[in-house]
Coordinates of C-alpha atoms in Angstrom, one line a residue:
M14 CA -26.1 -39.1 38.9
G15 CA -29.9 -39.1 39.0
P16 CA -32.2 -38.2 36.1
A17 CA -33.0 -34.7 37.4
Q18 CA -29.3 -33.9 37.8
Q19 CA -28.6 -35.3 34.4
I20 CA -31.3 -33.0 32.9
L21 CA -29.8 -30.0 34.8
E22 CA -26.3 -30.9 33.4
N23 CA -27.6 -31.1 29.9
L24 CA -29.4 -27.7 30.2
S25 CA -26.2 -26.2 31.6
A26 CA -24.2 -27.6 28.7
Q27 CA -26.8 -26.2 26.2
R28 CA -26.7 -22.8 27.8
K29 CA -22.9 -22.8 27.6
R30 CA -23.0 -23.7 23.9
R31 CA -25.6 -21.1 23.2
W32 CA -23.5 -18.5 25.1
A33 CA -20.4 -19.5 23.2
V34 CA -22.2 -19.2 19.9
K35 CA -23.6 -15.8 21.0
M36 CA -20.2 -14.6 22.0
A37 CA -18.7 -15.8 18.7
V38 CA -21.4 -14.0 16.7
A39 CA -20.8 -10.8 18.7
E40 CA -17.1 -11.0 18.2
T41 CA -17.5 -11.5 14.5
S42 CA -19.9 -8.6 14.4
D43 CA -17.4 -6.4 16.3
R44 CA -14.6 -7.3 13.9
L45 CA -16.8 -6.5 10.9
S46 CA -17.9 -3.2 12.4
A47 CA -14.2 -2.3 13.1
F48 CA -13.4 -3.2 9.5
L49 CA -16.1 -0.9 8.1
S50 CA -14.6 2.0 9.9
S51 CA -10.9 1.2 9.8
G52 CA -10.5 -0.9 6.6
I53 CA -8.6 -3.6 8.6
Y54 CA -10.0 -7.1 9.5
R55 CA -8.0 -9.4 11.6
L56 CA -8.7 -13.0 10.6
E57 CA -9.2 -15.7 13.1
S58 CA -6.8 -18.5 14.0
C59 CA -4.0 -17.2 11.8
N60 CA -1.4 -14.5 11.5
A61 CA -3.2 -12.6 8.8
V62 CA -5.3 -9.5 8.1
F63 CA -7.5 -8.4 5.2
I64 CA -7.3 -4.7 4.4
D65 CA -9.5 -2.5 2.2
P66 CA -7.0 0.1 0.9
V67 CA -9.8 2.5 0.0
R68 CA -11.1 2.7 3.6
V69 CA -7.5 3.0 5.0
L70 CA -6.6 5.8 2.6
N71 CA -9.9 7.7 3.2
R72 CA -8.8 8.3 6.8
S73 CA -6.4 10.8 5.3
Y74 CA -9.2 12.9 3.8
S75 CA -12.2 14.9 4.9
R76 CA -13.9 16.6 1.9
F77 CA -12.7 13.9 -0.5
R78 CA -12.9 10.2 -0.7
V79 CA -10.8 7.8 -2.8
S80 CA -13.1 6.4 -5.4
P81 CA -13.6 2.6 -5.1
S82 CA -14.4 2.3 -8.7
M83 CA -11.1 4.0 -9.7
Y84 CA -9.0 2.1 -7.1
Y85 CA -10.4 -1.3 -7.9
S86 CA -10.0 -1.0 -11.6
R87 CA -8.9 -4.6 -12.3
F88 CA -10.2 -7.5 -10.3
F89 CA -13.9 -6.6 -10.2
D90 CA -14.3 -6.0 -13.9
S91 CA -15.9 -8.9 -15.7
K92 CA -14.1 -8.0 -18.8
H93 CA -10.8 -8.3 -17.0
E94 CA -11.8 -11.7 -15.6
D95 CA -12.8 -12.8 -19.1
Q96 CA -9.4 -11.7 -20.3
E97 CA -7.8 -13.6 -17.4
S98 CA -9.7 -16.7 -18.2
R99 CA -8.7 -16.4 -21.9
F100 CA -5.1 -15.9 -20.9
S101 CA -5.3 -19.0 -18.7
S102 CA -6.9 -21.0 -21.5
N103 CA -4.3 -19.9 -24.0
S104 CA -1.6 -20.7 -21.5
R105 CA -2.9 -24.2 -21.2
K106 CA -3.0 -24.6 -24.9
R107 CA 0.6 -23.4 -25.1
K108 CA 1.6 -25.8 -22.3
R109 CA 0.3 -28.8 -24.4
K110 CA 2.7 -27.8 -27.2
E111 CA 5.6 -27.2 -24.9
K112 CA 8.1 -29.8 -24.0
Q113 CA 8.5 -31.2 -20.6
P114 CA 9.6 -28.7 -18.0
H115 CA 13.4 -28.3 -17.8
A116 CA 15.3 -29.0 -14.6
L117 CA 15.4 -26.1 -12.2
N118 CA 18.7 -24.2 -12.0
E119 CA 20.2 -23.2 -8.7
R120 CA 18.4 -19.9 -8.4
E121 CA 15.0 -21.4 -9.4
R122 CA 15.5 -24.2 -6.8
S123 CA 16.2 -21.5 -4.1
A124 CA 13.1 -19.6 -5.1
D125 CA 11.0 -22.7 -5.0
E126 CA 12.4 -23.6 -1.5
R127 CA 11.3 -20.1 -0.3
H128 CA 7.9 -20.7 -1.9
Q129 CA 7.5 -24.1 -0.2
E130 CA 8.3 -22.5 3.1
A131 CA 5.7 -19.8 2.7
R132 CA 3.0 -22.0 1.0
P133 CA 1.5 -23.5 4.2
L134 CA 1.0 -20.1 5.9
L135 CA -0.4 -18.5 2.8
L136 CA -2.9 -21.4 2.3
K137 CA -3.9 -21.1 6.0
A138 CA -4.4 -17.3 5.6
H139 CA -6.5 -17.8 2.5
E140 CA -8.6 -20.5 4.1
S141 CA -9.3 -18.2 7.0
L142 CA -10.4 -15.5 4.6
L143 CA -12.8 -18.0 2.8
E144 CA -14.2 -19.0 6.2
A145 CA -15.0 -15.3 7.1
T146 CA -18.3 -15.3 5.2
D147 CA -19.4 -12.0 6.8
L148 CA -16.3 -10.3 5.4
L149 CA -16.7 -12.0 2.0
S150 CA -20.2 -10.5 1.7
V151 CA -18.7 -7.1 2.1
I152 CA -15.6 -7.7 -0.1
C153 CA -17.7 -8.5 -3.2
N154 CA -19.2 -5.1 -3.1
L155 CA -16.2 -3.0 -2.3
R156 CA -16.0 -1.5 -5.8
N157 CA -19.7 -0.4 -5.6
D158 CA -19.3 1.0 -2.1
V159 CA -21.6 4.0 -1.9
C160 CA -20.4 7.2 -0.4
S161 CA -22.7 10.0 0.7
L162 CA -20.6 12.3 -1.5
T163 CA -21.1 12.5 -5.3
E164 CA -18.5 11.5 -7.8
S165 CA -16.2 14.5 -8.3
E166 CA -15.7 16.2 -11.6
E167 CA -16.9 13.3 -13.7
S168 CA -16.9 15.5 -16.8
L169 CA -13.2 16.5 -16.4
P170 CA -11.1 15.3 -19.4
I171 CA -8.4 12.8 -18.5
V172 CA -5.0 14.4 -18.9
E173 CA -2.1 12.1 -18.1
Q174 CA 0.8 14.1 -16.7
S175 CA 4.2 12.5 -17.2
F176 CA 6.0 13.9 -14.2
V177 CA 9.0 11.8 -15.0
E178 CA 9.3 13.4 -18.4
L179 CA 8.5 16.9 -17.2
G180 CA 11.1 16.6 -14.4
R181 CA 13.9 15.8 -17.0
V182 CA 13.4 18.9 -19.3
W183 CA 15.4 22.1 -18.8
Q184 CA 12.2 24.0 -17.9
A185 CA 11.6 21.8 -14.9
P186 CA 12.7 24.4 -12.3
L187 CA 10.2 26.8 -13.8
Y188 CA 7.1 24.6 -13.4
E189 CA 4.9 25.6 -10.5
I190 CA 2.0 24.1 -8.6
I191 CA -0.8 26.2 -7.1
L192 CA -2.1 25.2 -3.7
H193 CA -5.6 26.4 -2.7
F194 CA -6.1 26.7 1.1
H195 CA -9.7 27.3 2.1
Q196 CA -12.0 28.0 5.0
H197 CA -15.6 27.1 5.5
C198 CA -18.2 29.8 5.8
N199 CA -21.1 29.0 8.1
P200 CA -24.3 28.1 6.3
S201 CA -27.2 30.6 6.3
G202 CA -29.3 28.3 8.5
D203 CA -31.4 26.8 5.6
G204 CA -29.6 23.4 6.1
S205 CA -27.4 23.9 3.0
S206 CA -23.8 22.6 3.0
P207 CA -21.0 25.0 4.2
L208 CA -19.7 27.2 1.5
I209 CA -16.0 27.1 0.7
R210 CA -14.0 30.3 0.4
Y211 CA -10.3 30.3 -0.5
K212 CA -8.4 32.4 1.9
E213 CA -4.9 31.7 0.6
E214 CA -3.2 30.7 -2.6
R215 CA 0.4 29.6 -2.8
V216 CA 2.4 29.3 -6.0
I217 CA 5.6 27.3 -5.5
P218 CA 8.0 25.2 -7.6
I219 CA 6.8 21.6 -8.0
F220 CA 10.1 19.9 -8.7
N221 CA 13.1 19.7 -6.4
N222 CA 11.1 21.4 -3.7
L223 CA 9.3 20.3 -0.5
V224 CA 5.6 21.1 -1.0
V225 CA 3.9 21.1 2.3
N226 CA 0.3 21.1 3.5
E227 CA 0.7 21.8 7.2
T228 CA -3.1 22.3 7.8
S229 CA -5.6 19.8 9.2
D230 CA -7.6 19.8 6.1
N231 CA -7.2 18.6 2.5
V232 CA -5.7 21.1 0.0
E233 CA -6.6 21.2 -3.7
A234 CA -3.8 21.9 -6.1
E235 CA -3.5 22.8 -9.7
F236 CA -0.7 21.9 -12.1
L237 CA -0.9 22.6 -15.8
N238 CA -4.3 21.3 -16.8
S239 CA -4.9 18.9 -13.9
R240 CA -6.1 19.2 -10.3
Y241 CA -4.8 17.2 -7.3
V242 CA -5.7 16.5 -3.7
I243 CA -3.1 16.9 -1.0
P244 CA -3.9 15.1 2.3
R245 CA -3.8 16.9 5.6
E246 CA -0.4 17.4 7.4
S247 CA 1.5 15.9 4.5
C248 CA 4.2 16.9 2.1
F249 CA 5.9 15.7 -1.0
Y250 CA 9.3 16.1 -2.7
M251 CA 9.3 15.3 -6.4
S252 CA 12.7 14.7 -7.9
D253 CA 15.0 12.0 -9.3
L254 CA 17.4 10.0 -7.3
R255 CA 20.1 12.6 -7.5
Q256 CA 18.2 15.0 -5.4
I257 CA 17.2 12.7 -2.5
H258 CA 20.0 14.0 -0.3
N259 CA 18.0 17.2 0.1
L260 CA 15.7 15.3 2.4
I261 CA 18.5 14.3 4.8
P262 CA 17.8 16.2 8.1
A263 CA 20.5 18.6 9.5
E264 CA 20.2 16.7 12.9
S265 CA 19.5 13.0 13.3
D266 CA 16.9 13.7 15.9
C267 CA 14.8 15.1 13.1
G268 CA 15.1 11.9 11.1
F269 CA 12.5 9.3 10.3
S270 CA 11.4 6.3 12.4
L271 CA 9.5 4.5 9.6
I272 CA 10.9 4.3 6.1
V273 CA 8.9 2.4 3.5
V274 CA 10.7 1.8 0.2
D275 CA 9.0 0.6 -3.0
P276 CA 11.9 0.6 -5.6
P277 CA 11.2 0.5 -9.3
W278 CA 13.0 -2.8 -9.7
E279 CA 14.0 -3.8 -13.2
N280 CA 11.0 -5.8 -14.5
K281 CA 10.3 -6.9 -18.1
S282 CA 6.6 -6.8 -17.4
A283 CA 6.7 -3.2 -16.1
S284 CA 8.8 -2.2 -19.2
Q285 CA 6.3 -3.8 -21.5
K286 CA 3.4 -2.1 -19.9
L287 CA 5.2 1.2 -19.9
V288 CA 3.8 1.9 -16.4
Y289 CA 6.8 3.4 -14.9
S290 CA 10.6 3.8 -15.4
T291 CA 12.8 1.2 -13.7
L292 CA 16.3 1.4 -12.4
P293 CA 19.2 -1.1 -12.2
N294 CA 19.7 -2.6 -8.8
R295 CA 23.0 -0.9 -8.2
Y296 CA 21.3 2.5 -8.1
F297 CA 19.5 1.7 -4.9
L298 CA 22.7 1.1 -3.0
S299 CA 23.1 4.9 -2.9
L300 CA 19.9 5.6 -1.0
P301 CA 21.0 7.4 2.2
I302 CA 18.9 5.2 4.5
K303 CA 21.3 5.6 7.4
K304 CA 21.3 9.4 7.1
L305 CA 17.5 9.5 6.9
T306 CA 17.2 7.5 10.1
H307 CA 16.2 9.1 13.4
T308 CA 18.7 9.0 16.2
E309 CA 16.5 6.4 18.0
G310 CA 16.5 4.2 14.9
A311 CA 14.0 3.3 12.2
L312 CA 11.9 0.4 10.9
I313 CA 12.7 -0.2 7.3
A314 CA 10.0 -1.9 5.1
L315 CA 11.2 -2.9 1.6
W316 CA 8.9 -4.2 -1.1
V317 CA 10.5 -6.9 -3.3
T318 CA 9.4 -9.2 -6.1
N319 CA 9.8 -13.0 -5.9
R320 CA 12.9 -13.1 -8.1
E321 CA 15.6 -15.0 -6.3
K322 CA 18.4 -12.9 -7.8
L323 CA 16.7 -9.8 -6.3
R324 CA 16.3 -11.5 -2.9
G325 CA 20.0 -12.4 -2.9
F326 CA 20.9 -8.8 -3.8
V327 CA 18.9 -7.4 -0.9
E328 CA 20.3 -9.9 1.7
K329 CA 23.9 -9.8 0.6
E330 CA 24.4 -6.2 -0.7
L331 CA 21.5 -3.8 -0.2
F332 CA 20.6 -4.2 3.5
P333 CA 24.3 -4.2 4.5
A334 CA 25.0 -1.1 2.4
W335 CA 22.0 0.6 4.1
G336 CA 23.1 -0.5 7.6
V337 CA 19.9 -2.5 8.0
S338 CA 19.6 -5.7 10.0
Y339 CA 16.9 -8.1 8.7
A340 CA 14.1 -8.8 11.1
A341 CA 11.1 -10.4 9.4
T342 CA 9.2 -11.1 6.2
F343 CA 5.5 -10.2 5.6
Y344 CA 3.5 -11.4 2.6
W345 CA 1.0 -9.5 0.5
L346 CA -1.5 -12.1 -0.8
K347 CA -3.6 -10.9 -3.7
V348 CA -7.2 -12.0 -4.1
K349 CA -10.2 -11.2 -6.4
S350 CA -13.6 -9.8 -5.3
D351 CA -14.9 -13.3 -4.6
G352 CA -12.0 -14.2 -2.3
S353 CA -10.2 -16.4 -4.8
L354 CA -6.5 -15.9 -5.5
I355 CA -5.6 -13.8 -8.6
S356 CA -3.5 -16.7 -10.0
D357 CA -2.6 -20.2 -9.0
L358 CA -0.5 -20.2 -5.8
D359 CA 2.1 -22.5 -7.4
L360 CA 2.4 -20.6 -10.8
F361 CA 6.1 -20.3 -10.9
H362 CA 6.7 -16.9 -12.6
H363 CA 3.4 -15.3 -11.5
R364 CA 2.9 -16.0 -7.9
P365 CA -0.2 -14.3 -6.4
Y366 CA 1.9 -12.7 -3.6
E367 CA 4.7 -10.3 -3.0
C368 CA 7.1 -9.9 -0.1
L369 CA 7.8 -7.1 2.3
L370 CA 11.2 -7.4 3.9
L371 CA 11.5 -5.7 7.3
G372 CA 14.6 -4.7 9.2
Y373 CA 15.9 -2.1 11.6
C374 CA 18.4 0.7 10.9
H375 CA 20.0 1.4 14.3
G376 CA 20.3 5.1 15.3
E377 CA 23.0 6.7 17.5
G378 CA 20.8 6.4 20.6
M379 CA 19.7 2.8 20.0
D380 CA 21.7 0.9 22.6
S381 CA 21.0 -2.7 23.6
E382 CA 18.7 -1.7 26.5
Y383 CA 16.6 0.4 24.1
Q384 CA 16.4 -2.4 21.5
S385 CA 15.1 -4.8 24.2
R386 CA 12.1 -2.5 24.7
L387 CA 11.1 -2.8 21.0
K388 CA 8.1 -5.0 20.3
P389 CA 9.5 -8.1 18.6
L390 CA 8.5 -8.3 14.9
Q391 CA 6.3 -11.3 14.3
D392 CA 7.6 -13.1 11.2
N393 CA 5.5 -14.5 8.4
Q394 CA 2.5 -12.2 8.7
V395 CA 0.1 -12.2 5.8
I396 CA -1.6 -9.1 4.4
I397 CA -4.6 -9.9 2.1
S398 CA -6.2 -7.4 -0.2
I399 CA -7.6 -6.9 -3.7
P400 CA -5.0 -5.2 -5.8
G401 CA -5.5 -1.8 -7.2
D402 CA -3.8 -0.4 -10.3
Y403 CA -0.6 -2.0 -11.6
S404 CA 2.1 -2.0 -9.0
R405 CA 0.0 0.1 -6.5
K406 CA 0.9 -1.3 -3.1
P407 CA -1.6 -1.3 -0.2
P408 CA -1.1 1.3 2.6
I409 CA 0.7 -0.6 5.3
G410 CA 1.8 2.1 7.7
E411 CA -0.8 1.4 10.4
L412 CA 0.1 -2.3 10.4
L413 CA 3.7 -1.5 11.0
M414 CA 3.3 1.3 13.6
E415 CA 3.4 -1.0 16.6
Y416 CA 6.9 -2.1 15.6
V417 CA 8.3 1.4 15.0
P418 CA 10.9 2.7 17.5
E419 CA 9.4 4.6 20.4
L420 CA 9.4 8.1 18.9
K421 CA 5.9 9.5 19.1
P422 CA 4.4 10.6 16.9
A423 CA 6.3 8.5 14.4
R424 CA 8.0 10.3 11.6
C425 CA 7.2 8.5 8.4
I426 CA 8.6 8.7 4.8
E427 CA 7.9 6.7 1.7
L428 CA 10.6 6.5 -1.0
F429 CA 9.6 6.0 -4.6
A430 CA 6.0 7.0 -3.6
R431 CA 3.2 7.3 -6.1
E432 CA 0.6 8.5 -3.7
M433 CA 0.4 10.4 -0.4
Q434 CA -1.0 9.8 3.1
A435 CA -1.7 12.1 6.0
G436 CA 1.3 12.6 8.3
W437 CA 3.8 11.3 5.7
I438 CA 6.5 12.7 3.5
S439 CA 6.3 11.2 0.0
W440 CA 9.4 11.2 -2.2
G441 CA 9.8 10.1 -5.7
N442 CA 9.6 11.2 -9.3
E443 CA 5.8 10.9 -9.4
P444 CA 4.3 11.1 -5.8
L445 CA 1.2 12.9 -7.2
H446 CA 0.4 10.0 -9.6
F447 CA -2.7 8.8 -7.7
Q448 CA -3.5 12.2 -6.2
E449 CA -5.1 13.4 -9.3
L450 CA -8.7 14.5 -8.7
R451 CA -10.2 11.8 -11.0
Y452 CA -9.1 9.2 -8.5
F453 CA -11.4 10.7 -5.9
R454 CA -15.1 11.4 -5.3
G455 CA -16.1 14.5 -3.4
T456 CA -17.8 17.9 -3.5
R457 CA -16.3 21.3 -4.5
E458 CA -18.6 24.1 -3.5
K459 CA -17.5 27.7 -4.0
G460 CA -18.6 30.8 -2.2

């Protein structure tokens, strides 16, 4: 090869490298742009995504936006981080005084084996997040994300409604919720915002009743001294476990193709924090998952903690009782605003992740040929996000939709829900918990 040819080869190699760098930058820019609109960022070289629940949830609303400062109430706050560091410091002090760790019992060994299997993929997912510097620069500002709308009703007094307690009293059937349906009046031409005029008001029972917003716009609701926001094309049924049979469709072809379940598992921590009421495991055996399932089958997504006793219960008793065949495990990895894990990955009783167990409940029309057309569930996927309020799970519906049986549009329901999403039915004893107006920012203009 002559000198001139060598020079040409070098120039060609340099152009290829520059082109590769340019394409990589463009691809990264495209992913970030997609994240800013969708709230979902697919990380490179691993089976993981980062999601911003606020952006995902906001796709359910038009006139309102979920407030980032209200959603991210924990892992952005410097006071919280100081408390965390003090907790860690105190833990280290206690550890010095403690005796040597005892030998693990059988359940603890099984739990540790599960952890060791998940550990490499969780580490890889976390490393990929830390390498996504463009994403990290956005994550650190998620809580301060500026919306064009102003904070709604900042002056409203905070009134905590205990739906659980209200639903237990004898007056429960008498409680009513007021739904305000509105229409926009055209502006006068001076550039002002459209005025809102209510055209319909419905007063209906709030407990043991299907409350529906069938419109393509958000609906404001009033109950006692609080206001709430109902997403478009959504509904809720607020009751205890004894009334869930009222959601069973008369015909299976009106059933659900995606069922997300977030049970209030017995948990000492939850009891101590008095966040929500828990139930013994045996109560969940009575959930009519099979009867809720569409004739073409349903994808079941069950949130579980890392307790080995609970995992054994799900595998040996709960899924069989529901008629669900296990398919895959996803992991929800929790990080802080700087991308670091909320706790040490190997901290035995406080792992920085939770599990989502996935399986299929086969419907009457789900034969072997039909099952072969389903997209195979890819095991060990990792969902990374900054946690919101205590026990508030990230919205995962969109991530699961590609694995849902072919029914279009998918019919979706969340059991033990504490918030709502557009196009979903939310059932539980407090599905309006995070729908209170103070969790949103927006404008309310009256005409």
